[in-house]
mmCIF file of N, CA and C in Angstrom:
data_model
loop_
_atom_site.group_PDB
_atom_site.id
_atom_site.type_symbol
_atom_site.label_atom_id
_atom_site.label_comp_id
_atom_site.label_asym_id
_atom_site.label_seq_id
_atom_site.Cartn_x
_atom_site.Cartn_y
_atom_site.Cartn_z
ATOM 1 N N MET P 1 -105.755 84.883 84.661
ATOM 2 C CA MET P 1 -105.235 83.570 84.980
ATOM 3 C C MET P 1 -106.403 82.600 85.140
ATOM 4 N N ALA P 2 -106.180 81.402 84.740
ATOM 5 C CA ALA P 2 -107.229 80.391 84.824
ATOM 6 C C ALA P 2 -107.544 80.073 86.277
ATOM 7 N N GLU P 3 -108.808 79.837 86.546
ATOM 8 C CA GLU P 3 -109.211 79.462 87.892
ATOM 9 C C GLU P 3 -108.849 78.017 88.188
ATOM 10 N N GLN P 4 -108.791 77.233 87.145
ATOM 11 C CA GLN P 4 -108.517 75.808 87.320
ATOM 12 C C GLN P 4 -107.650 75.333 86.156
ATOM 13 N N PHE P 5 -106.740 74.451 86.453
ATOM 14 C CA PHE P 5 -105.873 73.890 85.421
ATOM 15 C C PHE P 5 -105.710 72.412 85.724
ATOM 16 N N PHE P 6 -105.850 71.603 84.687
ATOM 17 C CA PHE P 6 -105.723 70.156 84.861
ATOM 18 C C PHE P 6 -104.700 69.629 83.869
ATOM 19 N N LEU P 7 -103.815 68.800 84.349
ATOM 20 C CA LEU P 7 -102.815 68.167 83.500
ATOM 21 C C LEU P 7 -102.970 66.658 83.631
ATOM 22 N N ASP P 8 -103.271 66.020 82.529
ATOM 23 C CA ASP P 8 -103.393 64.563 82.520
ATOM 24 C C ASP P 8 -101.996 63.988 82.318
ATOM 25 N N GLU P 9 -101.404 63.552 83.419
ATOM 26 C CA GLU P 9 -100.027 63.041 83.388
ATOM 27 C C GLU P 9 -99.829 61.918 82.380
ATOM 28 N N ASP P 10 -100.775 60.999 82.336
ATOM 29 C CA ASP P 10 -100.649 59.853 81.434
ATOM 30 C C ASP P 10 -100.672 60.294 79.974
ATOM 31 N N GLU P 11 -101.555 61.231 79.651
ATOM 32 C CA GLU P 11 -101.636 61.732 78.273
ATOM 33 C C GLU P 11 -100.364 62.478 77.888
ATOM 34 N N VAL P 12 -99.879 63.315 78.788
ATOM 35 C CA VAL P 12 -98.651 64.067 78.508
ATOM 36 C C VAL P 12 -97.481 63.112 78.347
ATOM 37 N N SER P 13 -97.403 62.124 79.215
ATOM 38 C CA SER P 13 -96.325 61.138 79.137
ATOM 39 C C SER P 13 -96.368 60.381 77.815
ATOM 40 N N ALA P 14 -97.561 59.957 77.415
ATOM 41 C CA ALA P 14 -97.702 59.227 76.149
ATOM 42 C C ALA P 14 -97.309 60.106 74.967
ATOM 43 N N ALA P 15 -97.732 61.364 74.988
ATOM 44 C CA ALA P 15 -97.395 62.283 73.892
ATOM 45 C C ALA P 15 -95.894 62.549 73.847
ATOM 46 N N ALA P 16 -95.285 62.730 75.007
ATOM 47 C CA ALA P 16 -93.843 62.977 75.060
ATOM 48 C C ALA P 16 -93.065 61.767 74.552
ATOM 49 N N LYS P 17 -93.490 60.575 74.935
ATOM 50 C CA LYS P 17 -92.825 59.355 74.458
ATOM 51 C C LYS P 17 -92.968 59.210 72.949
ATOM 52 N N GLU P 18 -94.145 59.539 72.432
ATOM 53 C CA GLU P 18 -94.360 59.458 70.984
ATOM 54 C C GLU P 18 -93.493 60.472 70.253
ATOM 55 N N LEU P 19 -93.362 61.662 70.808
ATOM 56 C CA LEU P 19 -92.508 62.677 70.190
ATOM 57 C C LEU P 19 -91.055 62.223 70.178
ATOM 58 N N ARG P 20 -90.615 61.605 71.245
ATOM 59 C CA ARG P 20 -89.251 61.070 71.279
ATOM 60 C C ARG P 20 -89.088 59.938 70.271
ATOM 61 N N ALA P 21 -90.127 59.113 70.101
ATOM 62 C CA ALA P 21 -90.077 58.037 69.102
ATOM 63 C C ALA P 21 -90.000 58.622 67.697
ATOM 64 N N VAL P 22 -90.736 59.693 67.454
ATOM 65 C CA VAL P 22 -90.654 60.382 66.157
ATOM 66 C C VAL P 22 -89.231 60.881 65.942
ATOM 67 N N GLY P 23 -88.629 61.438 66.988
ATOM 68 C CA GLY P 23 -87.238 61.879 66.890
ATOM 69 C C GLY P 23 -86.314 60.733 66.516
ATOM 70 N N GLY P 24 -86.545 59.566 67.093
ATOM 71 C CA GLY P 24 -85.736 58.389 66.762
ATOM 72 C C GLY P 24 -85.911 57.960 65.318
ATOM 73 N N ARG P 25 -87.167 57.981 64.849
ATOM 74 C CA ARG P 25 -87.414 57.613 63.446
ATOM 75 C C ARG P 25 -86.790 58.637 62.499
ATOM 76 N N LEU P 26 -86.909 59.922 62.858
ATOM 77 C CA LEU P 26 -86.281 60.963 62.037
ATOM 78 C C LEU P 26 -84.767 60.796 62.013
ATOM 79 N N ASP P 27 -84.194 60.403 63.141
ATOM 80 C CA ASP P 27 -82.751 60.178 63.200
ATOM 81 C C ASP P 27 -82.348 59.041 62.271
ATOM 82 N N ASP P 28 -83.113 57.955 62.290
ATOM 83 C CA ASP P 28 -82.830 56.831 61.385
ATOM 84 C C ASP P 28 -82.910 57.273 59.924
ATOM 85 N N LEU P 29 -83.954 58.028 59.592
ATOM 86 C CA LEU P 29 -84.116 58.503 58.210
ATOM 87 C C LEU P 29 -83.011 59.477 57.822
ATOM 88 N N SER P 30 -82.621 60.322 58.761
ATOM 89 C CA SER P 30 -81.547 61.273 58.494
ATOM 90 C C SER P 30 -80.239 60.543 58.196
ATOM 91 N N LYS P 31 -79.938 59.533 58.990
ATOM 92 C CA LYS P 31 -78.714 58.752 58.757
ATOM 93 C C LYS P 31 -78.775 58.034 57.413
ATOM 94 N N TRP P 32 -79.952 57.525 57.068
ATOM 95 C CA TRP P 32 -80.131 56.863 55.774
ATOM 96 C C TRP P 32 -79.913 57.863 54.642
ATOM 97 N N LEU P 33 -80.493 59.048 54.764
ATOM 98 C CA LEU P 33 -80.334 60.090 53.749
ATOM 99 C C LEU P 33 -78.870 60.502 53.611
ATOM 100 N N ILE P 34 -78.234 60.772 54.724
ATOM 101 C CA ILE P 34 -76.833 61.202 54.694
ATOM 102 C C ILE P 34 -75.951 60.104 54.113
ATOM 103 N N GLY P 35 -76.203 58.865 54.493
ATOM 104 C CA GLY P 35 -75.428 57.749 53.940
ATOM 105 C C GLY P 35 -75.596 57.632 52.439
ATOM 106 N N GLY P 36 -76.824 57.774 51.971
ATOM 107 C CA GLY P 36 -77.080 57.709 50.529
ATOM 108 C C GLY P 36 -76.417 58.844 49.775
ATOM 109 N N LEU P 37 -76.502 60.036 50.333
ATOM 110 C CA LEU P 37 -75.860 61.182 49.679
ATOM 111 C C LEU P 37 -74.344 61.034 49.681
ATOM 112 N N ASP P 38 -73.797 60.559 50.786
ATOM 113 C CA ASP P 38 -72.342 60.373 50.864
ATOM 114 C C ASP P 38 -71.847 59.345 49.849
ATOM 115 N N MET P 39 -72.638 58.307 49.598
ATOM 116 C CA MET P 39 -72.230 57.281 48.628
ATOM 117 C C MET P 39 -72.191 57.836 47.204
ATOM 118 N N THR P 40 -72.985 58.850 46.929
ATOM 119 C CA THR P 40 -73.034 59.379 45.562
ATOM 120 C C THR P 40 -72.140 60.589 45.352
ATOM 121 N N ARG P 41 -71.542 61.099 46.391
ATOM 122 C CA ARG P 41 -70.693 62.293 46.226
ATOM 123 C C ARG P 41 -69.530 61.978 45.287
ATOM 124 N N GLY P 42 -69.340 62.859 44.357
ATOM 125 C CA GLY P 42 -68.229 62.732 43.426
ATOM 126 C C GLY P 42 -68.507 61.896 42.198
ATOM 127 N N CYS P 43 -69.662 61.296 42.099
ATOM 128 C CA CYS P 43 -69.923 60.407 40.964
ATOM 129 C C CYS P 43 -70.410 61.165 39.726
ATOM 130 N N TRP P 44 -70.525 62.458 39.779
ATOM 131 C CA TRP P 44 -71.070 63.230 38.653
ATOM 132 C C TRP P 44 -70.009 63.739 37.694
ATOM 133 N N GLY P 45 -68.755 63.502 38.003
ATOM 134 C CA GLY P 45 -67.688 63.826 37.058
ATOM 135 C C GLY P 45 -67.170 65.250 37.176
ATOM 136 N N ASP P 46 -66.077 65.507 36.405
ATOM 137 C CA ASP P 46 -65.408 66.803 36.457
ATOM 138 C C ASP P 46 -65.683 67.666 35.236
ATOM 139 N N ASP P 47 -66.595 67.236 34.373
ATOM 140 C CA ASP P 47 -66.905 68.046 33.197
ATOM 141 C C ASP P 47 -67.797 69.228 33.604
ATOM 142 N N ASP P 48 -68.156 70.065 32.644
ATOM 143 C CA ASP P 48 -68.956 71.258 32.942
ATOM 144 C C ASP P 48 -70.304 70.916 33.575
ATOM 145 N N ILE P 49 -70.928 69.857 33.082
ATOM 146 C CA ILE P 49 -72.227 69.458 33.636
ATOM 147 C C ILE P 49 -72.057 68.985 35.081
ATOM 148 N N GLY P 50 -71.012 68.217 35.326
ATOM 149 C CA GLY P 50 -70.741 67.747 36.689
ATOM 150 C C GLY P 50 -70.449 68.898 37.633
ATOM 151 N N LYS P 51 -69.657 69.878 37.168
ATOM 152 C CA LYS P 51 -69.337 71.049 37.998
ATOM 153 C C LYS P 51 -70.586 71.877 38.283
ATOM 154 N N ALA P 52 -71.440 72.031 37.283
ATOM 155 C CA ALA P 52 -72.689 72.776 37.481
ATOM 156 C C ALA P 52 -73.587 72.056 38.488
ATOM 157 N N PHE P 53 -73.607 70.741 38.383
ATOM 158 C CA PHE P 53 -74.415 69.954 39.316
ATOM 159 C C PHE P 53 -73.921 70.162 40.749
ATOM 160 N N VAL P 54 -72.610 70.080 40.932
ATOM 161 C CA VAL P 54 -72.028 70.281 42.261
ATOM 162 C C VAL P 54 -72.399 71.657 42.794
ATOM 163 N N LYS P 55 -72.264 72.667 41.939
ATOM 164 C CA LYS P 55 -72.548 74.046 42.355
ATOM 165 C C LYS P 55 -74.012 74.208 42.775
ATOM 166 N N ASN P 56 -74.917 73.616 42.054
ATOM 167 C CA ASN P 56 -76.342 73.814 42.310
ATOM 168 C C ASN P 56 -76.949 72.789 43.256
ATOM 169 N N TYR P 57 -76.258 71.709 43.496
ATOM 170 C CA TYR P 57 -76.837 70.626 44.288
ATOM 171 C C TYR P 57 -76.259 70.524 45.695
ATOM 172 N N LEU P 58 -74.931 70.529 45.787
ATOM 173 C CA LEU P 58 -74.306 70.210 47.067
ATOM 174 C C LEU P 58 -74.684 71.161 48.191
ATOM 175 N N LYS P 59 -74.789 72.450 47.892
ATOM 176 C CA LYS P 59 -75.120 73.372 48.980
ATOM 177 C C LYS P 59 -76.499 73.047 49.566
ATOM 178 N N TYR P 60 -77.423 72.617 48.718
ATOM 179 C CA TYR P 60 -78.753 72.252 49.207
ATOM 180 C C TYR P 60 -78.743 70.883 49.879
ATOM 181 N N ALA P 61 -77.938 69.980 49.366
ATOM 182 C CA ALA P 61 -77.822 68.659 49.995
ATOM 183 C C ALA P 61 -77.243 68.800 51.399
ATOM 184 N N ASP P 62 -76.226 69.646 51.535
ATOM 185 C CA ASP P 62 -75.619 69.856 52.850
ATOM 186 C C ASP P 62 -76.618 70.467 53.830
ATOM 187 N N VAL P 63 -77.392 71.438 53.360
ATOM 188 C CA VAL P 63 -78.418 72.048 54.211
ATOM 189 C C VAL P 63 -79.469 71.007 54.592
ATOM 190 N N GLY P 64 -79.842 70.165 53.642
ATOM 191 C CA GLY P 64 -80.807 69.100 53.925
ATOM 192 C C GLY P 64 -80.296 68.122 54.958
ATOM 193 N N GLU P 65 -79.026 67.782 54.859
ATOM 194 C CA GLU P 65 -78.429 66.876 55.844
ATOM 195 C C GLU P 65 -78.467 67.492 57.237
ATOM 196 N N MET P 66 -78.035 68.738 57.325
ATOM 197 C CA MET P 66 -78.029 69.408 58.632
ATOM 198 C C MET P 66 -79.450 69.563 59.168
ATOM 199 N N GLY P 67 -80.372 69.916 58.286
ATOM 200 C CA GLY P 67 -81.757 70.103 58.708
ATOM 201 C C GLY P 67 -82.404 68.823 59.188
ATOM 202 N N SER P 68 -82.134 67.728 58.503
ATOM 203 C CA SER P 68 -82.750 66.459 58.914
ATOM 204 C C SER P 68 -82.193 65.994 60.257
ATOM 205 N N ALA P 69 -80.903 66.168 60.458
ATOM 206 C CA ALA P 69 -80.303 65.791 61.743
ATOM 207 C C ALA P 69 -80.831 66.684 62.865
ATOM 208 N N ALA P 70 -80.974 67.977 62.587
ATOM 209 C CA ALA P 70 -81.487 68.910 63.597
ATOM 210 C C ALA P 70 -82.943 68.608 63.932
ATOM 211 N N ALA P 71 -83.745 68.270 62.938
ATOM 212 C CA ALA P 71 -85.156 67.947 63.184
ATOM 213 C C ALA P 71 -85.275 66.743 64.114
ATOM 214 N N ALA P 72 -84.440 65.750 63.892
ATOM 215 C CA ALA P 72 -84.460 64.557 64.745
ATOM 216 C C ALA P 72 -84.084 64.913 66.178
ATOM 217 N N ALA P 73 -83.014 65.663 66.332
ATOM 218 C CA ALA P 73 -82.562 66.045 67.673
ATOM 219 C C ALA P 73 -83.600 66.922 68.371
ATOM 220 N N ASN P 74 -84.214 67.828 67.627
ATOM 221 C CA ASN P 74 -85.210 68.721 68.219
ATOM 222 C C ASN P 74 -86.455 67.971 68.675
ATOM 223 N N ALA P 75 -86.928 67.027 67.881
ATOM 224 C CA ALA P 75 -88.115 66.255 68.267
ATOM 225 C C ALA P 75 -87.839 65.465 69.545
ATOM 226 N N ASP P 76 -86.672 64.852 69.619
ATOM 227 C CA ASP P 76 -86.309 64.094 70.813
ATOM 228 C C ASP P 76 -86.209 65.015 72.027
ATOM 229 N N ALA P 77 -85.550 66.157 71.862
ATOM 230 C CA ALA P 77 -85.385 67.101 72.970
ATOM 231 C C ALA P 77 -86.730 67.673 73.419
ATOM 232 N N MET P 78 -87.616 67.955 72.476
ATOM 233 C CA MET P 78 -88.941 68.459 72.839
ATOM 234 C C MET P 78 -89.697 67.439 73.682
ATOM 235 N N GLY P 79 -89.650 66.183 73.282
ATOM 236 C CA GLY P 79 -90.316 65.139 74.055
ATOM 237 C C GLY P 79 -89.758 65.039 75.463
ATOM 238 N N GLU P 80 -88.440 65.088 75.568
ATOM 239 C CA GLU P 80 -87.799 65.014 76.884
ATOM 240 C C GLU P 80 -88.175 66.220 77.744
ATOM 241 N N ASN P 81 -88.158 67.413 77.148
ATOM 242 C CA ASN P 81 -88.484 68.625 77.897
ATOM 243 C C ASN P 81 -89.945 68.657 78.335
ATOM 244 N N ILE P 82 -90.844 68.192 77.482
ATOM 245 C CA ILE P 82 -92.260 68.135 77.859
ATOM 246 C C ILE P 82 -92.440 67.211 79.054
ATOM 247 N N MET P 83 -91.749 66.090 79.044
ATOM 248 C CA MET P 83 -91.847 65.152 80.156
ATOM 249 C C MET P 83 -91.323 65.791 81.446
ATOM 250 N N LYS P 84 -90.189 66.475 81.368
ATOM 251 C CA LYS P 84 -89.628 67.125 82.557
ATOM 252 C C LYS P 84 -90.564 68.208 83.085
ATOM 253 N N LEU P 85 -91.134 69.009 82.180
ATOM 254 C CA LEU P 85 -92.063 70.053 82.606
ATOM 255 C C LEU P 85 -93.291 69.458 83.278
ATOM 256 N N SER P 86 -93.778 68.364 82.744
ATOM 257 C CA SER P 86 -94.933 67.689 83.336
ATOM 258 C C SER P 86 -94.602 67.217 84.749
ATOM 259 N N GLU P 87 -93.440 66.616 84.911
ATOM 260 C CA GLU P 87 -93.027 66.133 86.231
ATOM 261 C C GLU P 87 -92.879 67.293 87.213
ATOM 262 N N GLN P 88 -92.314 68.415 86.735
ATOM 263 C CA GLN P 88 -92.157 69.584 87.603
ATOM 264 C C GLN P 88 -93.512 70.161 87.997
ATOM 265 N N PHE P 89 -94.433 70.203 87.045
ATOM 266 C CA PHE P 89 -95.761 70.727 87.340
ATOM 267 C C PHE P 89 -96.447 69.881 88.401
ATOM 268 N N VAL P 90 -96.389 68.583 88.241
ATOM 269 C CA VAL P 90 -97.008 67.682 89.217
ATOM 270 C C VAL P 90 -96.342 67.866 90.580
ATOM 271 N N GLY P 91 -95.028 68.005 90.587
ATOM 272 C CA GLY P 91 -94.309 68.224 91.841
ATOM 273 C C GLY P 91 -94.721 69.520 92.519
ATOM 274 N N LEU P 92 -94.904 70.583 91.737
ATOM 275 C CA LEU P 92 -95.351 71.857 92.301
ATOM 276 C C LEU P 92 -96.748 71.733 92.887
ATOM 277 N N ASP P 93 -97.602 71.033 92.181
ATOM 278 C CA ASP P 93 -98.973 70.837 92.648
ATOM 279 C C ASP P 93 -98.982 70.069 93.968
ATOM 280 N N GLU P 94 -98.189 69.017 94.043
ATOM 281 C CA GLU P 94 -98.124 68.223 95.271
ATOM 282 C C GLU P 94 -97.531 69.036 96.419
ATOM 283 N N GLU P 95 -96.530 69.858 96.119
ATOM 284 C CA GLU P 95 -95.922 70.709 97.142
ATOM 285 C C GLU P 95 -96.927 71.748 97.643
ATOM 286 N N ALA P 96 -97.719 72.304 96.747
ATOM 287 C CA ALA P 96 -98.742 73.279 97.146
ATOM 288 C C ALA P 96 -99.760 72.639 98.086
ATOM 289 N N VAL P 97 -100.155 71.416 97.798
ATOM 290 C CA VAL P 97 -101.101 70.708 98.671
ATOM 291 C C VAL P 97 -100.482 70.487 100.049
ATOM 292 N N ARG P 98 -99.216 70.084 100.096
ATOM 293 C CA ARG P 98 -98.540 69.865 101.386
ATOM 294 C C ARG P 98 -98.489 71.156 102.195
ATOM 295 N N ARG P 99 -98.162 72.261 101.536
ATOM 296 C CA ARG P 99 -98.081 73.546 102.245
ATOM 297 C C ARG P 99 -99.452 73.981 102.757
ATOM 298 N N MET P 100 -100.466 73.779 101.942
ATOM 299 C CA MET P 100 -101.814 74.147 102.377
ATOM 300 C C MET P 100 -102.236 73.305 103.577
ATOM 301 N N ASP P 101 -101.928 72.016 103.526
ATOM 302 C CA ASP P 101 -102.272 71.139 104.648
ATOM 303 C C ASP P 101 -101.577 71.592 105.931
ATOM 304 N N LYS P 102 -100.320 72.019 105.820
ATOM 305 C CA LYS P 102 -99.580 72.474 106.994
ATOM 306 C C LYS P 102 -100.145 73.780 107.541
ATOM 307 N N SER P 103 -100.578 74.654 106.640
ATOM 308 C CA SER P 103 -101.028 75.972 107.083
ATOM 309 C C SER P 103 -102.441 75.960 107.661
ATOM 310 N N ILE P 104 -103.221 74.955 107.331
ATOM 311 C CA ILE P 104 -104.589 74.861 107.845
ATOM 312 C C ILE P 104 -104.570 73.991 109.095
ATOM 313 N N LYS P 105 -104.997 74.587 110.181
ATOM 314 C CA LYS P 105 -105.030 73.823 111.430
ATOM 315 C C LYS P 105 -106.482 73.557 111.759
ATOM 316 N N PHE P 106 -106.802 72.319 111.810
ATOM 317 C CA PHE P 106 -108.170 71.926 112.122
ATOM 318 C C PHE P 106 -108.314 71.773 113.638
ATOM 319 N N GLU P 107 -109.315 72.429 114.146
ATOM 320 C CA GLU P 107 -109.599 72.288 115.569
ATOM 321 C C GLU P 107 -110.827 71.406 115.721
ATOM 322 N N THR P 108 -110.725 70.480 116.608
ATOM 323 C CA THR P 108 -111.881 69.619 116.871
ATOM 324 C C THR P 108 -112.440 69.963 118.241
ATOM 325 N N LYS P 109 -113.734 69.986 118.324
ATOM 326 C CA LYS P 109 -114.393 70.273 119.602
ATOM 327 C C LYS P 109 -114.529 68.973 120.387
ATOM 328 N N LYS P 110 -114.223 69.083 121.640
ATOM 329 C CA LYS P 110 -114.393 67.920 122.514
ATOM 330 C C LYS P 110 -115.700 68.102 123.261
ATOM 331 N N ASP P 111 -116.506 67.124 123.195
ATOM 332 C CA ASP P 111 -117.808 67.195 123.882
ATOM 333 C C ASP P 111 -117.700 66.855 125.320
#
């Protein structure tokens, strides 16, 4: 176990906020992608080429849609969880200091 551990609250907070912002941008891009794909669904026709396209394309498009939405949600959740863990760590550290202060009794000599 490490003898010393330091957590820079400001750095962790900034990184967590940036990760959440990335999640927001990914969410916007995911919605744009899904909207674009939804607008083109069915435009390839019912002939053999259109059916082949549907067979080979849609399953991957659907996976891409789900993956992009999940990536956005995961980035946002990671940022939120990192922030919560940072707050809990700081709280534990402060609680440890309070307990140590209570357990140490300083005696002063009176002259």
